[in-house]
Amino acid sequence: MDGNGNAGVLERLTSLGRERAQAEAAELVAMLRFRDAELVRTAGIESPMVRLVERSAIALEIGQAMGLSEGQVTNRLAAAERLRERAPQTWLAFRRGDVDWARGREIASTLLVLRRPESHDRLDDTVVAYANAHTVAELRAWLKRFVARVEAEEAAQRAEAARRQRDVQVTHVDDAMAWVNAFVPSHQAAAIDARLRRTPRPDGDERTRGQVRADAFVDLLLAEDTPATGRARTDIGIVIDADVLVGAEPGPAVADDGTWTVPAEWVLDHLDPDDTFFHRLLVDPVTRDVLAHEYVGRFAPDVLATAISFRDGVCQAPGCMRPARDCDLDHQVPHPRGPTRGSNLWALHRRHHAMKSHRTLRWILPSGRTIDAEPATHGVPDGNISDVERALARGLTDDEH
């Protein structure tokens, strides 16, 4: 059956998805109604002890009816009430089936983090349009960026409080093994991950990639003297708004793939200058082209490949969150007709590379529906692409200094 013949099936799937979301909303509405009616009924009980006992049974009653634990009922009721009271437009969209509970739960969790009523209103005004056009993973990353930008000072305060809790714990388990768990700032964890990822594996080495990473982790921690030439290079992409970069406004540094944020001052002030080098790349406000140079060959040089990886953040197929650094660098207009330059190159997961249309920056699905490609840094409130500068952090060997 061709793509056009499947159009009816796709329409039915869309309808079923909406019906599922409506059914989820109906469940939560019924749970809230039962809970609210019980609170009213038990309010008239004179004995405080009896009133407490009967109210404590509300979650149990609902759980028995729905096959849920009391903890599950309590959490769902709290999240649904938060959504209903603090984000009425989102609650209405949920009841209509425009937003399912997986997305509604993420939004409700974000409402718990936001402190100001005006921030709740701002989220309620913008989140539905993004949520019903993106995956849950994309929405989760968008919500993190929303919190970091809309309540930048509060986010920085929470981050500082969390950073004071940084710790490393070693838990010994069976078979002479142990887990080493580190609770550290995200930008430092990203640097560690990048350094381990770039650890070379000699030819003929039968170790798995995980084993190589684990061995490198141990070697780096336990080595007393590491030769300068033996250091593995790391590349980390971050996005910092220009007004934040110059200190005019508080704000976050956002990972190139949009999955984590840290206060910008952590990156600007707290990284060891002996280990890290920064330089800025201005992003074109229209084309998002990082480098204007055009290269004659088919394959982009390393500097252009790295810049495009940081620019795109993730695979440009709709809904794919594969980091751009793990993707192919693909010509939108095929080479040699299409040039090897930033405006004609994008990051694509190998599987999506085989599926894509070369015609535009739009994905054409077999059903005929088109979807715009979107970088990880799009859709951020207050994000003006002309004000965004990219900071590339890479470790240097002593020889490079």
GROMACS .gro file of C-alpha atoms in nm:
model
  401
    1MET     CA    1   0.000   0.000   0.000
    2ASP     CA    2   0.149   0.337  -0.102
    3GLY     CA    3   0.166   0.652   0.110
    4ASN     CA    4  -0.161   0.790  -0.028
    5GLY     CA    5  -0.340   0.464   0.044
    6ASN     CA    6  -0.224   0.485   0.403
    7ALA     CA    7  -0.365   0.835   0.452
    8GLY     CA    8  -0.683   0.696   0.604
    9VAL     CA    9  -0.487   0.484   0.849
   10LEU     CA   10  -0.285   0.788   0.958
   11GLU     CA   11  -0.602   0.990   1.007
   12ARG     CA   12  -0.744   0.709   1.221
   13LEU     CA   13  -0.425   0.699   1.430
   14THR     CA   14  -0.448   1.074   1.485
   15SER     CA   15  -0.811   1.034   1.592
   16LEU     CA   16  -0.722   0.749   1.827
   17GLY     CA   17  -0.448   0.959   1.985
   18ARG     CA   18  -0.695   1.239   2.054
   19GLU     CA   19  -0.948   0.991   2.194
   20ARG     CA   20  -0.682   0.845   2.423
   21ALA     CA   21  -0.594   1.191   2.553
   22GLN     CA   22  -0.963   1.268   2.608
   23ALA     CA   23  -1.006   0.942   2.797
   24GLU     CA   24  -0.708   1.028   3.018
   25ALA     CA   25  -0.862   1.367   3.087
   26ALA     CA   26  -1.199   1.209   3.167
   27GLU     CA   27  -1.031   0.980   3.421
   28LEU     CA   28  -0.858   1.267   3.596
   29VAL     CA   29  -1.169   1.485   3.594
   30ALA     CA   30  -1.366   1.201   3.755
   31MET     CA   31  -1.089   1.149   4.013
   32LEU     CA   32  -1.091   1.520   4.101
   33ARG     CA   33  -1.471   1.528   4.125
   34PHE     CA   34  -1.477   1.231   4.360
   35ARG     CA   35  -1.199   1.379   4.574
   36ASP     CA   36  -1.365   1.723   4.588
   37ALA     CA   37  -1.706   1.576   4.677
   38GLU     CA   38  -1.550   1.368   4.954
   39LEU     CA   39  -1.372   1.672   5.095
   40VAL     CA   40  -1.705   1.855   5.108
   41ARG     CA   41  -1.884   1.559   5.266
   42THR     CA   42  -1.619   1.496   5.531
   43ALA     CA   43  -1.600   1.864   5.621
   44GLY     CA   44  -1.923   1.816   5.814
   45ILE     CA   45  -1.783   1.538   6.034
   46GLU     CA   46  -1.744   1.671   6.386
   47SER     CA   47  -1.475   1.436   6.511
   48PRO     CA   48  -1.131   1.544   6.381
   49MET     CA   49  -1.006   1.186   6.411
   50VAL     CA   50  -1.294   1.039   6.209
   51ARG     CA   51  -1.261   1.319   5.952
   52LEU     CA   52  -0.888   1.248   5.914
   53VAL     CA   53  -0.945   0.874   5.875
   54GLU     CA   54  -1.216   0.915   5.612
   55ARG     CA   55  -1.014   1.169   5.414
   56SER     CA   56  -0.708   0.948   5.420
   57ALA     CA   57  -0.919   0.678   5.255
   58ILE     CA   58  -1.000   0.892   4.949
   59ALA     CA   59  -0.688   0.791   4.755
   60LEU     CA   60  -0.741   0.428   4.855
   61GLU     CA   61  -1.099   0.436   4.726
   62ILE     CA   62  -0.992   0.581   4.391
   63GLY     CA   63  -0.701   0.340   4.364
   64GLN     CA   64  -0.922   0.039   4.424
   65ALA     CA   65  -1.160   0.155   4.153
   66MET     CA   66  -0.885   0.217   3.899
   67GLY     CA   67  -0.620  -0.041   3.985
   68LEU     CA   68  -0.371   0.221   4.104
   69SER     CA   69  -0.166   0.252   4.421
   70GLU     CA   70  -0.243   0.527   4.670
   71GLY     CA   71   0.084   0.695   4.578
   72GLN     CA   72  -0.007   0.696   4.209
   73VAL     CA   73  -0.349   0.843   4.286
   74THR     CA   74  -0.205   1.112   4.512
   75ASN     CA   75   0.055   1.216   4.254
   76ARG     CA   76  -0.195   1.227   3.969
   77LEU     CA   77  -0.446   1.428   4.169
   78ALA     CA   78  -0.181   1.680   4.273
   79ALA     CA   79  -0.052   1.724   3.917
   80ALA     CA   80  -0.401   1.749   3.767
   81GLU     CA   81  -0.513   2.004   4.025
   82ARG     CA   82  -0.200   2.210   3.963
   83LEU     CA   83  -0.271   2.206   3.590
   84ARG     CA   84  -0.637   2.295   3.642
   85GLU     CA   85  -0.571   2.583   3.882
   86ARG     CA   86  -0.252   2.737   3.742
   87ALA     CA   87  -0.278   2.670   3.368
   88PRO     CA   88  -0.647   2.679   3.271
   89GLN     CA   89  -0.579   2.702   2.895
   90THR     CA   90  -0.357   2.395   2.909
   91TRP     CA   91  -0.616   2.212   3.120
   92LEU     CA   92  -0.882   2.292   2.860
   93ALA     CA   93  -0.653   2.170   2.580
   94PHE     CA   94  -0.598   1.848   2.778
   95ARG     CA   95  -0.972   1.795   2.814
   96ARG     CA   96  -1.017   1.853   2.439
   97GLY     CA   97  -0.751   1.594   2.362
   98ASP     CA   98  -0.501   1.842   2.215
   99VAL     CA   99  -0.246   1.750   2.486
  100ASP     CA  100  -0.215   1.404   2.636
  101TRP     CA  101  -0.133   1.325   2.999
  102ALA     CA  102   0.233   1.246   2.930
  103ARG     CA  103   0.276   1.606   2.819
  104GLY     CA  104   0.035   1.741   3.079
  105ARG     CA  105   0.237   1.576   3.355
  106GLU     CA  106   0.557   1.743   3.232
  107ILE     CA  107   0.384   2.082   3.224
  108ALA     CA  108   0.240   2.028   3.573
  109SER     CA  109   0.588   1.946   3.704
  110THR     CA  110   0.720   2.270   3.555
  111LEU     CA  111   0.438   2.468   3.721
  112LEU     CA  112   0.565   2.333   4.053
  113VAL     CA  113   0.910   2.475   3.983
  114LEU     CA  114   0.799   2.820   3.863
  115ARG     CA  115   0.756   3.065   4.151
  116ARG     CA  116   0.579   3.367   4.001
  117PRO     CA  117   0.212   3.371   3.897
  118GLU     CA  118   0.303   3.570   3.586
  119SER     CA  119   0.541   3.289   3.488
  120HIS     CA  120   0.253   3.041   3.518
  121ASP     CA  121   0.045   3.264   3.291
  122ARG     CA  122   0.326   3.297   3.040
  123LEU     CA  123   0.375   2.921   3.028
  124ASP     CA  124   0.001   2.867   2.990
  125ASP     CA  125  -0.007   3.111   2.697
  126THR     CA  126   0.270   2.939   2.501
  127VAL     CA  127   0.313   2.575   2.594
  128VAL     CA  128   0.014   2.413   2.421
  129ALA     CA  129   0.124   2.519   2.073
  130TYR     CA  130   0.466   2.365   2.134
  131ALA     CA  131   0.345   2.057   2.320
  132ASN     CA  132   0.101   1.930   2.058
  133ALA     CA  133   0.361   1.961   1.780
  134HIS     CA  134   0.658   1.797   1.957
  135THR     CA  135   0.751   1.479   2.136
  136VAL     CA  136   0.755   1.445   2.514
  137ALA     CA  137   1.136   1.448   2.515
  138GLU     CA  138   1.145   1.769   2.311
  139LEU     CA  139   0.882   1.925   2.538
  140ARG     CA  140   1.080   1.829   2.849
  141ALA     CA  141   1.392   2.000   2.712
  142TRP     CA  142   1.186   2.307   2.607
  143LEU     CA  143   1.039   2.335   2.956
  144LYS     CA  144   1.386   2.328   3.112
  145ARG     CA  145   1.491   2.615   2.888
  146PHE     CA  146   1.167   2.800   2.963
  147VAL     CA  147   1.231   2.789   3.338
  148ALA     CA  148   1.595   2.890   3.296
  149ARG     CA  149   1.506   3.194   3.086
  150VAL     CA  150   1.177   3.314   3.235
  151GLU     CA  151   1.291   3.289   3.596
  152ALA     CA  152   1.665   3.318   3.543
  153GLU     CA  153   1.748   3.448   3.891
  154GLU     CA  154   1.538   3.184   4.068
  155ALA     CA  155   1.683   2.912   3.844
  156ALA     CA  156   2.035   3.026   3.929
  157GLN     CA  157   1.953   3.023   4.301
  158ARG     CA  158   1.817   2.667   4.277
  159ALA     CA  159   2.121   2.564   4.078
  160GLU     CA  160   2.355   2.711   4.339
  161ALA     CA  161   2.165   2.530   4.615
  162ALA     CA  162   2.184   2.204   4.421
  163ARG     CA  163   2.553   2.254   4.347
  164ARG     CA  164   2.619   2.277   4.720
  165GLN     CA  165   2.489   1.919   4.737
  166ARG     CA  166   2.746   1.788   4.487
  167ASP     CA  167   2.885   1.457   4.594
  168VAL     CA  168   3.039   1.132   4.477
  169GLN     CA  169   2.919   0.804   4.622
  170VAL     CA  170   3.062   0.457   4.579
  171THR     CA  171   2.822   0.165   4.618
  172HIS     CA  172   2.972  -0.181   4.619
  173VAL     CA  173   2.755  -0.450   4.463
  174ASP     CA  174   2.792  -0.820   4.381
  175ASP     CA  175   3.067  -0.991   4.180
  176ALA     CA  176   3.349  -0.761   4.298
  177MET     CA  177   3.199  -0.457   4.122
  178ALA     CA  178   3.084  -0.116   4.239
  179TRP     CA  179   2.894   0.188   4.111
  180VAL     CA  180   3.059   0.530   4.124
  181ASN     CA  181   2.782   0.791   4.122
  182ALA     CA  182   2.873   1.158   4.088
  183PHE     CA  183   2.629   1.444   4.144
  184VAL     CA  184   2.801   1.736   3.969
  185PRO     CA  185   2.701   2.042   3.760
  186SER     CA  186   2.573   1.955   3.413
  187HIS     CA  187   2.841   2.142   3.218
  188GLN     CA  188   3.113   1.953   3.404
  189ALA     CA  189   2.933   1.622   3.351
  190ALA     CA  190   2.907   1.703   2.979
  191ALA     CA  191   3.282   1.769   2.967
  192ILE     CA  192   3.350   1.436   3.139
  193ASP     CA  193   3.121   1.256   2.894
  194ALA     CA  194   3.286   1.423   2.596
  195ARG     CA  195   3.633   1.335   2.719
  196LEU     CA  196   3.541   0.969   2.773
  197ARG     CA  197   3.362   0.955   2.437
  198ARG     CA  198   3.676   1.063   2.254
  199THR     CA  199   3.897   0.799   2.415
  200PRO     CA  200   4.058   0.609   2.126
  201ARG     CA  201   4.027   0.232   2.095
  202PRO     CA  202   4.335   0.066   1.944
  203ASP     CA  203   4.297  -0.160   1.641
  204GLY     CA  204   4.217  -0.513   1.747
  205ASP     CA  205   4.088  -0.405   2.088
  206GLU     CA  206   3.798  -0.637   2.172
  207ARG     CA  207   3.661  -0.423   2.455
  208THR     CA  208   3.312  -0.277   2.415
  209ARG     CA  209   3.268   0.100   2.400
  210GLY     CA  210   3.132   0.092   2.754
  211GLN     CA  211   3.436  -0.099   2.876
  212VAL     CA  212   3.668   0.151   2.706
  213ARG     CA  213   3.486   0.439   2.874
  214ALA     CA  214   3.498   0.269   3.214
  215ASP     CA  215   3.870   0.194   3.184
  216ALA     CA  216   3.945   0.550   3.073
  217PHE     CA  217   3.741   0.685   3.364
  218VAL     CA  218   3.947   0.482   3.611
  219ASP     CA  219   4.276   0.572   3.441
  220LEU     CA  220   4.198   0.944   3.447
  221LEU     CA  221   4.096   0.941   3.811
  222LEU     CA  222   4.380   0.727   3.940
  223ALA     CA  223   4.667   0.857   3.726
  224GLU     CA  224   4.906   1.063   3.935
  225ASP     CA  225   5.082   1.230   3.642
  226THR     CA  226   4.911   1.248   3.304
  227PRO     CA  227   5.138   1.361   3.018
  228ALA     CA  228   5.010   1.672   2.845
  229THR     CA  229   5.013   1.500   2.508
  230GLY     CA  230   4.797   1.219   2.644
  231ARG     CA  231   4.496   1.437   2.718
  232ALA     CA  232   4.185   1.364   2.515
  233ARG     CA  233   4.034   1.666   2.343
  234THR     CA  234   3.677   1.754   2.438
  235ASP     CA  235   3.421   1.963   2.253
  236ILE     CA  236   3.119   2.111   2.429
  237GLY     CA  237   2.869   2.343   2.263
  238ILE     CA  238   2.670   2.596   2.461
  239VAL     CA  239   2.434   2.880   2.372
  240ILE     CA  240   2.442   3.209   2.562
  241ASP     CA  241   2.229   3.512   2.472
  242ALA     CA  242   2.436   3.818   2.387
  243ASP     CA  243   2.289   4.031   2.669
  244VAL     CA  244   2.366   3.751   2.916
  245LEU     CA  245   2.716   3.713   2.777
  246VAL     CA  246   2.800   4.080   2.850
  247GLY     CA  247   2.637   4.066   3.195
  248ALA     CA  248   2.343   4.295   3.116
  249GLU     CA  249   2.085   4.030   3.206
  250PRO     CA  250   2.083   3.708   3.408
  251GLY     CA  251   2.031   3.393   3.208
  252PRO     CA  252   2.138   3.038   3.134
  253ALA     CA  253   2.400   2.867   2.926
  254VAL     CA  254   2.208   2.605   2.724
  255ALA     CA  255   2.356   2.282   2.592
  256ASP     CA  256   2.387   2.264   2.214
  257ASP     CA  257   2.127   1.984   2.208
  258GLY     CA  258   1.900   2.170   2.453
  259THR     CA  259   1.891   1.894   2.716
  260TRP     CA  260   2.053   2.077   3.009
  261THR     CA  261   2.117   2.429   3.132
  262VAL     CA  262   2.350   2.586   3.387
  263PRO     CA  263   2.379   2.948   3.503
  264ALA     CA  264   2.590   3.131   3.244
  265GLU     CA  265   2.832   3.260   3.505
  266TRP     CA  266   2.937   2.902   3.581
  267VAL     CA  267   3.069   2.872   3.229
  268LEU     CA  268   3.208   3.225   3.203
  269ASP     CA  269   3.367   3.255   3.546
  270HIS     CA  270   3.421   2.912   3.697
  271LEU     CA  271   3.588   2.699   3.430
  272ASP     CA  272   3.962   2.655   3.473
  273PRO     CA  273   4.129   2.886   3.216
  274ASP     CA  274   4.421   2.644   3.195
  275ASP     CA  275   4.191   2.366   3.078
  276THR     CA  276   3.937   2.542   2.859
  277PHE     CA  277   3.943   2.782   2.567
  278PHE     CA  278   3.639   2.982   2.454
  279HIS     CA  279   3.571   3.152   2.128
  280ARG     CA  280   3.243   3.290   2.000
  281LEU     CA  281   3.060   3.218   1.677
  282LEU     CA  282   2.787   3.459   1.568
  283VAL     CA  283   2.483   3.288   1.416
  284ASP     CA  284   2.330   3.448   1.107
  285PRO     CA  285   1.981   3.579   1.206
  286VAL     CA  286   1.819   3.443   0.888
  287THR     CA  287   2.010   3.138   0.765
  288ARG     CA  288   2.159   3.029   1.100
  289ASP     CA  289   2.483   2.985   0.898
  290VAL     CA  290   2.779   2.972   1.134
  291LEU     CA  291   3.060   3.006   0.879
  292ALA     CA  292   3.033   3.198   0.553
  293HIS     CA  293   3.326   3.018   0.387
  294GLU     CA  294   3.252   2.777   0.105
  295TYR     CA  295   3.461   2.464   0.055
  296VAL     CA  296   3.524   2.300  -0.279
  297GLY     CA  297   3.528   1.940  -0.158
  298ARG     CA  298   3.233   1.722  -0.061
  299PHE     CA  299   3.338   1.668   0.300
  300ALA     CA  300   3.334   1.960   0.543
  301PRO     CA  301   3.654   2.034   0.736
  302ASP     CA  302   3.653   1.964   1.108
  303VAL     CA  303   3.599   2.327   1.209
  304LEU     CA  304   3.283   2.354   0.996
  305ALA     CA  305   3.154   2.011   1.105
  306THR     CA  306   3.199   2.108   1.471
  307ALA     CA  307   3.028   2.444   1.423
  308ILE     CA  308   2.727   2.286   1.249
  309SER     CA  309   2.703   2.020   1.518
  310PHE     CA  310   2.680   2.296   1.779
  311ARG     CA  311   2.438   2.499   1.567
  312ASP     CA  312   2.188   2.216   1.509
  313GLY     CA  313   2.225   2.045   1.848
  314VAL     CA  314   2.024   1.738   1.748
  315CYS     CA  315   1.924   1.549   1.434
  316GLN     CA  316   1.708   1.772   1.214
  317ALA     CA  317   1.446   1.503   1.148
  318PRO     CA  318   1.121   1.594   1.327
  319GLY     CA  319   1.110   1.452   1.679
  320CYS     CA  320   1.459   1.297   1.671
  321MET     CA  321   1.673   1.382   1.975
  322ARG     CA  322   1.994   1.206   1.859
  323PRO     CA  323   2.281   1.448   1.939
  324ALA     CA  324   2.415   1.619   1.627
  325ARG     CA  325   2.768   1.506   1.713
  326ASP     CA  326   2.654   1.144   1.650
  327CYS     CA  327   2.484   1.225   1.318
  328ASP     CA  328   2.591   1.245   0.954
  329LEU     CA  329   2.671   1.588   0.812
  330ASP     CA  330   2.440   1.595   0.511
  331HIS     CA  331   2.402   1.828   0.212
  332GLN     CA  332   2.045   1.956   0.183
  333VAL     CA  333   2.105   2.015  -0.188
  334PRO     CA  334   2.322   1.719  -0.298
  335HIS     CA  335   2.688   1.773  -0.379
  336PRO     CA  336   2.828   1.883  -0.622
  337ARG     CA  337   2.522   2.089  -0.720
  338GLY     CA  338   2.487   2.198  -0.360
  339PRO     CA  339   2.786   2.374  -0.198
  340THR     CA  340   2.975   2.255   0.109
  341ARG     CA  341   2.892   2.541   0.343
  342GLY     CA  342   2.694   2.600   0.660
  343SER     CA  343   2.371   2.708   0.490
  344ASN     CA  344   2.355   2.383   0.291
  345LEU     CA  345   2.461   2.138   0.562
  346TRP     CA  346   2.263   1.990   0.848
  347ALA     CA  347   2.293   1.707   1.098
  348LEU     CA  348   2.094   1.389   1.025
  349HIS     CA  349   2.082   1.058   1.209
  350ARG     CA  350   2.199   0.784   0.972
  351ARG     CA  351   1.850   0.633   0.951
  352HIS     CA  352   1.690   0.968   0.871
  353HIS     CA  353   1.967   1.048   0.625
  354ALA     CA  354   1.831   0.770   0.405
  355MET     CA  355   1.474   0.905   0.432
  356LYS     CA  356   1.511   1.279   0.383
  357SER     CA  357   1.397   1.504   0.098
  358HIS     CA  358   1.672   1.717  -0.057
  359ARG     CA  359   1.439   1.992  -0.168
  360THR     CA  360   1.395   2.223   0.132
  361LEU     CA  361   1.435   2.256   0.506
  362ARG     CA  362   1.102   2.073   0.537
  363TRP     CA  363   1.049   1.702   0.592
  364ILE     CA  364   0.806   1.539   0.348
  365LEU     CA  365   0.656   1.225   0.504
  366PRO     CA  366   0.519   0.935   0.297
  367SER     CA  367   0.165   1.056   0.369
  368GLY     CA  368   0.247   1.387   0.201
  369ARG     CA  369   0.245   1.587   0.526
  370THR     CA  370   0.532   1.834   0.562
  371ILE     CA  371   0.708   1.932   0.885
  372ASP     CA  372   0.966   2.206   0.933
  373ALA     CA  373   1.306   2.105   1.069
  374GLU     CA  374   1.379   2.271   1.402
  375PRO     CA  375   1.708   2.313   1.591
  376ALA     CA  376   1.715   2.227   1.961
  377THR     CA  377   1.745   2.596   2.053
  378HIS     CA  378   1.423   2.701   1.875
  379GLY     CA  379   1.101   2.763   2.063
  380VAL     CA  380   1.265   2.922   2.365
  381PRO     CA  381   1.079   3.220   2.514
  382ASP     CA  382   1.263   3.549   2.474
  383GLY     CA  383   1.501   3.373   2.234
  384ASN     CA  384   1.596   3.613   1.954
  385ILE     CA  385   1.822   3.425   1.718
  386SER     CA  386   1.998   3.746   1.620
  387ASP     CA  387   2.101   3.791   1.984
  388VAL     CA  388   2.235   3.439   2.028
  389GLU     CA  389   2.604   3.372   2.028
  390ARG     CA  390   2.760   3.029   2.036
  391ALA     CA  391   3.045   2.960   2.273
  392LEU     CA  392   3.253   2.656   2.189
  393ALA     CA  393   3.449   2.506   2.477
  394ARG     CA  394   3.729   2.268   2.400
  395GLY     CA  395   4.011   2.135   2.614
  396LEU     CA  396   4.361   2.210   2.489
  397THR     CA  397   4.683   2.021   2.540
  398ASP     CA  398   4.971   2.210   2.693
  399ASP     CA  399   5.132   2.214   2.349
  400GLU     CA  400   4.834   2.407   2.212
  401HIS     CA  401   4.872   2.673   2.484
   0.00000   0.00000   0.00000
